[in-house]
Amino acid sequence: MAIRVTVWNENRHEKTDERVRKVYPDGIHGALASILQSQGMEVKTATLDEPEHGLTDAVLENTDVLVWWGHLAHHEVSDAVVEKVYQRVLDGMGLIVLHSAHFSKVFRKLMGTSCDLKWREIGEKERLWVVEPGHPIVEGIGEYIELPQTEMYGERFDIPAPDTLVFISWFAGGEVFRSGCCYNRGRGKVFYFRPGHETFPIFYNKDIQRVITNAVRWAAPVEGPVPKFGQHPEPLEKIDK
Ligand code: ZN
């Protein structure tokens, strides 16, 4: 069965900034959706200005993996929608958090930290080093990915230590950054991936596309057990009282 993906984008830069429209004429969500569609996934898009931000109960119920891009308008995302997305992740939905979505309400809620970082936008080179070469997210990737022009994100990145750290970035200006971070939350999986600034054509890079595709496959739900919590008065084994 095809993985059902919903690509969520706040879609604000695309409406107001000609430079961003030039790079992503169909929006960042359109570019990401076409990558994943070309890999045989069943892809929908949703954006901030739609009712319920396009994330109705029916959409979330039918989403295996949610991809999230936001930057300008994290505060406009309603707490009710954030709570529903959060619960779906705990129930097993995968979540791929891209670039400036480090500050999205849902990622911060899942992490429990500020998720703050340092940044600089002068178009410097980035090299993303693979530090976990056996991980499914780096299938088909070389020792590193090189991006000629990016926005820099630098440590300290205020996140909890990842369950698995897959990429560390080096920047020409000297900073480093944990740029590919895997987490388990409840029955769900979360992957934070750093690249993807709105004015650089990074989502057209074949290696970046490959990582995002691999990440969606990795984060897709599995038919694992549903944990039962709370009081459990009947023991499995007979116990002499
Ligand atoms: Zn950016």
CSV table of C-alpha atoms and ligand atoms in Angstrom, one decimal:
chain,number,residue,atom,x,y,z
A,1,MET,CA,0.0,0.0,0.0
A,2,ALA,CA,1.2,3.5,-0.9
A,3,ILE,CA,2.3,5.6,2.1
A,4,ARG,CA,-0.2,8.5,2.6
A,5,VAL,CA,1.6,11.7,3.0
A,6,THR,CA,0.3,15.2,3.8
A,7,VAL,CA,2.7,18.1,3.1
A,8,TRP,CA,1.9,21.1,5.3
A,9,ASN,CA,3.3,24.5,4.5
A,10,GLU,CA,2.4,27.9,6.0
A,11,ASN,CA,2.6,29.2,2.4
A,12,ARG,CA,3.2,32.9,3.3
A,13,HIS,CA,6.6,33.7,1.8
A,14,GLU,CA,5.3,32.4,-1.5
A,15,LYS,CA,2.4,34.9,-1.4
A,16,THR,CA,4.5,38.0,-0.5
A,17,ASP,CA,8.0,37.5,-1.8
A,18,GLU,CA,8.8,37.4,-5.6
A,19,ARG,CA,12.2,35.8,-5.0
A,20,VAL,CA,10.5,32.9,-3.2
A,21,ARG,CA,7.9,32.5,-6.0
A,22,LYS,CA,10.7,32.3,-8.5
A,23,VAL,CA,12.4,29.4,-6.6
A,24,TYR,CA,9.1,27.6,-5.7
A,25,PRO,CA,6.4,28.7,-8.3
A,26,ASP,CA,4.1,25.9,-7.0
A,27,GLY,CA,5.0,26.7,-3.4
A,28,ILE,CA,7.3,24.8,-1.1
A,29,HIS,CA,4.5,22.4,-0.5
A,30,GLY,CA,4.0,21.9,-4.2
A,31,ALA,CA,7.7,21.1,-4.7
A,32,LEU,CA,7.8,18.6,-1.8
A,33,ALA,CA,4.6,17.0,-2.9
A,34,SER,CA,5.8,16.4,-6.4
A,35,ILE,CA,9.1,14.8,-5.1
A,36,LEU,CA,7.1,12.3,-2.9
A,37,GLN,CA,4.5,11.6,-5.6
A,38,SER,CA,7.2,10.7,-8.1
A,39,GLN,CA,8.3,8.0,-5.5
A,40,GLY,CA,4.8,6.4,-5.6
A,41,MET,CA,3.4,7.9,-2.5
A,42,GLU,CA,-0.1,9.2,-2.1
A,43,VAL,CA,0.4,12.9,-1.4
A,44,LYS,CA,-2.0,15.7,-0.3
A,45,THR,CA,-1.1,19.3,0.6
A,46,ALA,CA,-2.5,21.5,3.4
A,47,THR,CA,-1.7,25.1,4.1
A,48,LEU,CA,-2.2,27.6,7.0
A,49,ASP,CA,-5.0,29.7,5.5
A,50,GLU,CA,-7.3,26.8,4.8
A,51,PRO,CA,-10.0,26.0,7.4
A,52,GLU,CA,-8.4,24.2,10.3
A,53,HIS,CA,-5.1,24.8,8.4
A,54,GLY,CA,-6.2,22.0,6.1
A,55,LEU,CA,-5.7,19.5,8.9
A,56,THR,CA,-9.2,18.3,9.6
A,57,ASP,CA,-9.8,15.1,11.7
A,58,ALA,CA,-10.4,13.2,8.4
A,59,VAL,CA,-7.1,14.4,6.9
A,60,LEU,CA,-5.1,13.5,10.0
A,61,GLU,CA,-6.8,10.1,10.3
A,62,ASN,CA,-5.8,9.4,6.7
A,63,THR,CA,-2.2,10.6,7.0
A,64,ASP,CA,0.7,8.2,7.6
A,65,VAL,CA,3.4,10.8,7.6
A,66,LEU,CA,3.0,14.6,7.9
A,67,VAL,CA,5.7,16.8,6.5
A,68,TRP,CA,5.9,20.3,8.1
A,69,TRP,CA,7.4,23.6,6.7
A,70,GLY,CA,6.8,26.9,8.5
A,71,HIS,CA,8.7,30.1,9.3
A,72,LEU,CA,6.9,33.4,9.6
A,73,ALA,CA,3.6,32.3,11.1
A,74,HIS,CA,4.2,29.6,13.7
A,75,HIS,CA,2.1,31.6,16.2
A,76,GLU,CA,-0.9,31.6,13.9
A,77,VAL,CA,-1.2,27.8,14.0
A,78,SER,CA,-4.1,27.1,16.4
A,79,ASP,CA,-3.4,25.3,19.6
A,80,ALA,CA,-6.3,22.9,18.9
A,81,VAL,CA,-4.7,21.8,15.6
A,82,VAL,CA,-1.3,21.4,17.3
A,83,GLU,CA,-2.8,19.2,20.0
A,84,LYS,CA,-4.5,17.0,17.4
A,85,VAL,CA,-1.2,16.6,15.4
A,86,TYR,CA,0.6,15.9,18.6
A,87,GLN,CA,-1.8,13.2,19.6
A,88,ARG,CA,-1.7,11.6,16.1
A,89,VAL,CA,2.1,11.4,16.4
A,90,LEU,CA,1.8,9.7,19.8
A,91,ASP,CA,-0.7,7.3,18.1
A,92,GLY,CA,1.9,6.4,15.4
A,93,MET,CA,1.8,9.1,12.6
A,94,GLY,CA,5.3,10.0,11.4
A,95,LEU,CA,6.3,13.7,11.4
A,96,ILE,CA,9.1,15.2,9.2
A,97,VAL,CA,10.1,18.7,10.4
A,98,LEU,CA,12.0,20.7,7.9
A,99,HIS,CA,14.4,23.7,8.4
A,100,SER,CA,12.7,26.7,10.1
A,101,ALA,CA,9.9,24.4,11.4
A,102,HIS,CA,12.3,23.8,14.3
A,103,PHE,CA,10.3,26.7,15.9
A,104,SER,CA,6.9,25.2,15.0
A,105,LYS,CA,4.5,24.8,18.0
A,106,VAL,CA,4.2,21.0,17.4
A,107,PHE,CA,7.9,20.3,17.3
A,108,ARG,CA,8.6,22.4,20.4
A,109,LYS,CA,5.7,20.5,22.2
A,110,LEU,CA,7.2,17.1,21.1
A,111,MET,CA,10.7,18.2,22.2
A,112,GLY,CA,9.8,20.0,25.4
A,113,THR,CA,12.6,22.5,24.9
A,114,SER,CA,12.9,26.0,23.3
A,115,CYS,CA,14.4,24.5,20.0
A,116,ASP,CA,16.3,27.8,19.6
A,117,LEU,CA,19.5,28.1,17.6
A,118,LYS,CA,21.8,30.7,16.0
A,119,TRP,CA,21.6,31.6,12.4
A,120,ARG,CA,23.1,33.7,9.6
A,121,GLU,CA,21.9,34.3,6.1
A,122,ILE,CA,24.8,35.1,3.8
A,123,GLY,CA,24.6,32.1,1.4
A,124,GLU,CA,27.6,30.1,2.7
A,125,LYS,CA,28.5,26.5,1.9
A,126,GLU,CA,27.2,23.6,4.1
A,127,ARG,CA,28.5,20.1,4.2
A,128,LEU,CA,26.1,17.6,5.9
A,129,TRP,CA,28.2,14.6,7.2
A,130,VAL,CA,26.5,11.3,7.5
A,131,VAL,CA,27.3,10.0,11.1
A,132,GLU,CA,25.1,6.9,11.1
A,133,PRO,CA,25.8,5.2,7.8
A,134,GLY,CA,23.6,2.1,8.5
A,135,HIS,CA,20.5,4.2,9.0
A,136,PRO,CA,17.6,3.8,6.5
A,137,ILE,CA,17.4,7.6,6.1
A,138,VAL,CA,20.8,7.7,4.4
A,139,GLU,CA,20.3,4.9,1.9
A,140,GLY,CA,21.8,5.9,-1.4
A,141,ILE,CA,23.7,8.9,0.1
A,142,GLY,CA,27.5,9.4,0.0
A,143,GLU,CA,29.7,10.2,3.0
A,144,TYR,CA,28.4,13.8,2.9
A,145,ILE,CA,25.9,16.1,1.1
A,146,GLU,CA,27.3,19.5,-0.1
A,147,LEU,CA,25.1,22.5,-0.5
A,148,PRO,CA,26.9,25.5,-2.2
A,149,GLN,CA,24.7,28.2,-0.7
A,150,THR,CA,22.6,27.9,2.5
A,151,GLU,CA,21.5,29.8,5.5
A,152,MET,CA,23.6,28.8,8.5
A,153,TYR,CA,22.1,27.2,11.6
A,154,GLY,CA,24.6,26.8,14.4
A,155,GLU,CA,24.9,25.1,17.8
A,156,ARG,CA,23.8,25.3,20.4
A,157,PHE,CA,20.5,23.9,19.0
A,158,ASP,CA,18.3,23.6,22.1
A,159,ILE,CA,16.8,20.1,21.6
A,160,PRO,CA,16.9,17.0,23.7
A,161,ALA,CA,19.6,14.6,22.7
A,162,PRO,CA,18.3,12.7,19.6
A,163,ASP,CA,17.5,9.0,19.8
A,164,THR,CA,19.6,8.7,16.7
A,165,LEU,CA,21.7,11.5,15.2
A,166,VAL,CA,22.1,10.9,11.4
A,167,PHE,CA,23.7,14.1,10.1
A,168,ILE,CA,26.1,16.8,11.5
A,169,SER,CA,26.5,19.9,9.4
A,170,TRP,CA,29.7,22.0,8.9
A,171,PHE,CA,29.4,25.5,7.7
A,172,ALA,CA,32.0,27.6,5.9
A,173,GLY,CA,31.8,30.2,8.6
A,174,GLY,CA,32.9,27.7,11.2
A,175,GLU,CA,29.7,26.6,13.0
A,176,VAL,CA,28.4,23.1,13.3
A,177,PHE,CA,24.9,21.8,13.7
A,178,ARG,CA,23.0,18.6,14.4
A,179,SER,CA,21.0,18.6,11.2
A,180,GLY,CA,19.4,15.2,11.0
A,181,CYS,CA,17.8,14.1,14.3
A,182,CYS,CA,15.5,11.1,14.9
A,183,TYR,CA,13.1,10.7,17.8
A,184,ASN,CA,10.5,8.2,19.0
A,185,ARG,CA,7.5,9.8,20.6
A,186,GLY,CA,4.8,7.4,21.8
A,187,ARG,CA,4.2,5.0,18.8
A,188,GLY,CA,5.3,7.7,16.4
A,189,LYS,CA,8.6,8.7,14.8
A,190,VAL,CA,9.9,12.3,14.3
A,191,PHE,CA,12.7,13.4,12.0
A,192,TYR,CA,14.1,16.9,12.1
A,193,PHE,CA,16.0,17.8,8.9
A,194,ARG,CA,17.8,21.2,8.7
A,195,PRO,CA,18.1,22.1,5.0
A,196,GLY,CA,15.4,24.0,3.1
A,197,HIS,CA,15.6,27.8,3.3
A,198,GLU,CA,12.9,29.5,1.1
A,199,THR,CA,15.2,31.6,-1.1
A,200,PHE,CA,17.7,28.8,-2.0
A,201,PRO,CA,16.7,26.0,-4.4
A,202,ILE,CA,17.6,23.3,-1.8
A,203,PHE,CA,14.6,21.0,-2.3
A,204,TYR,CA,15.6,20.5,-5.9
A,205,ASN,CA,18.9,18.9,-4.8
A,206,LYS,CA,18.7,15.2,-5.5
A,207,ASP,CA,20.4,14.1,-2.3
A,208,ILE,CA,18.1,16.3,-0.2
A,209,GLN,CA,15.1,14.8,-2.1
A,210,ARG,CA,16.4,11.3,-1.4
A,211,VAL,CA,16.8,12.0,2.3
A,212,ILE,CA,13.3,13.4,2.6
A,213,THR,CA,11.9,10.4,0.7
A,214,ASN,CA,13.8,7.9,2.9
A,215,ALA,CA,12.7,9.8,6.0
A,216,VAL,CA,9.0,9.5,5.0
A,217,ARG,CA,9.5,5.7,4.5
A,218,TRP,CA,11.3,5.4,7.9
A,219,ALA,CA,8.7,7.4,9.7
A,220,ALA,CA,5.7,5.6,8.3
A,221,PRO,CA,3.6,3.8,11.0
A,222,VAL,CA,4.1,0.1,11.7
A,223,GLU,CA,1.6,-2.4,12.9
A,224,GLY,CA,3.1,-2.5,16.4
A,225,PRO,CA,1.2,-3.2,19.7
A,226,VAL,CA,-0.9,-0.5,21.2
A,227,PRO,CA,0.3,-0.1,24.8
A,228,LYS,CA,-2.2,-0.4,27.6
A,229,PHE,CA,-1.7,2.0,30.5
A,230,GLY,CA,-3.2,2.2,34.0
A,231,GLN,CA,-4.2,-0.3,36.6
A,232,HIS,CA,-3.8,-4.0,35.6
A,233,PRO,CA,-5.1,-6.1,38.5
A,234,GLU,CA,-5.0,-9.5,36.8
A,235,PRO,CA,-1.4,-10.9,36.5
A,236,LEU,CA,-0.5,-12.9,33.5
A,237,GLU,CA,1.0,-15.7,35.7
A,238,LYS,CA,-0.7,-17.3,38.7
A,239,ILE,CA,0.6,-15.7,41.8
A,240,ASP,CA,0.1,-17.1,45.4
A,241,LYS,CA,-1.2,-14.2,47.5
B,1,ZN,ZN,15.6,29.8,6.6
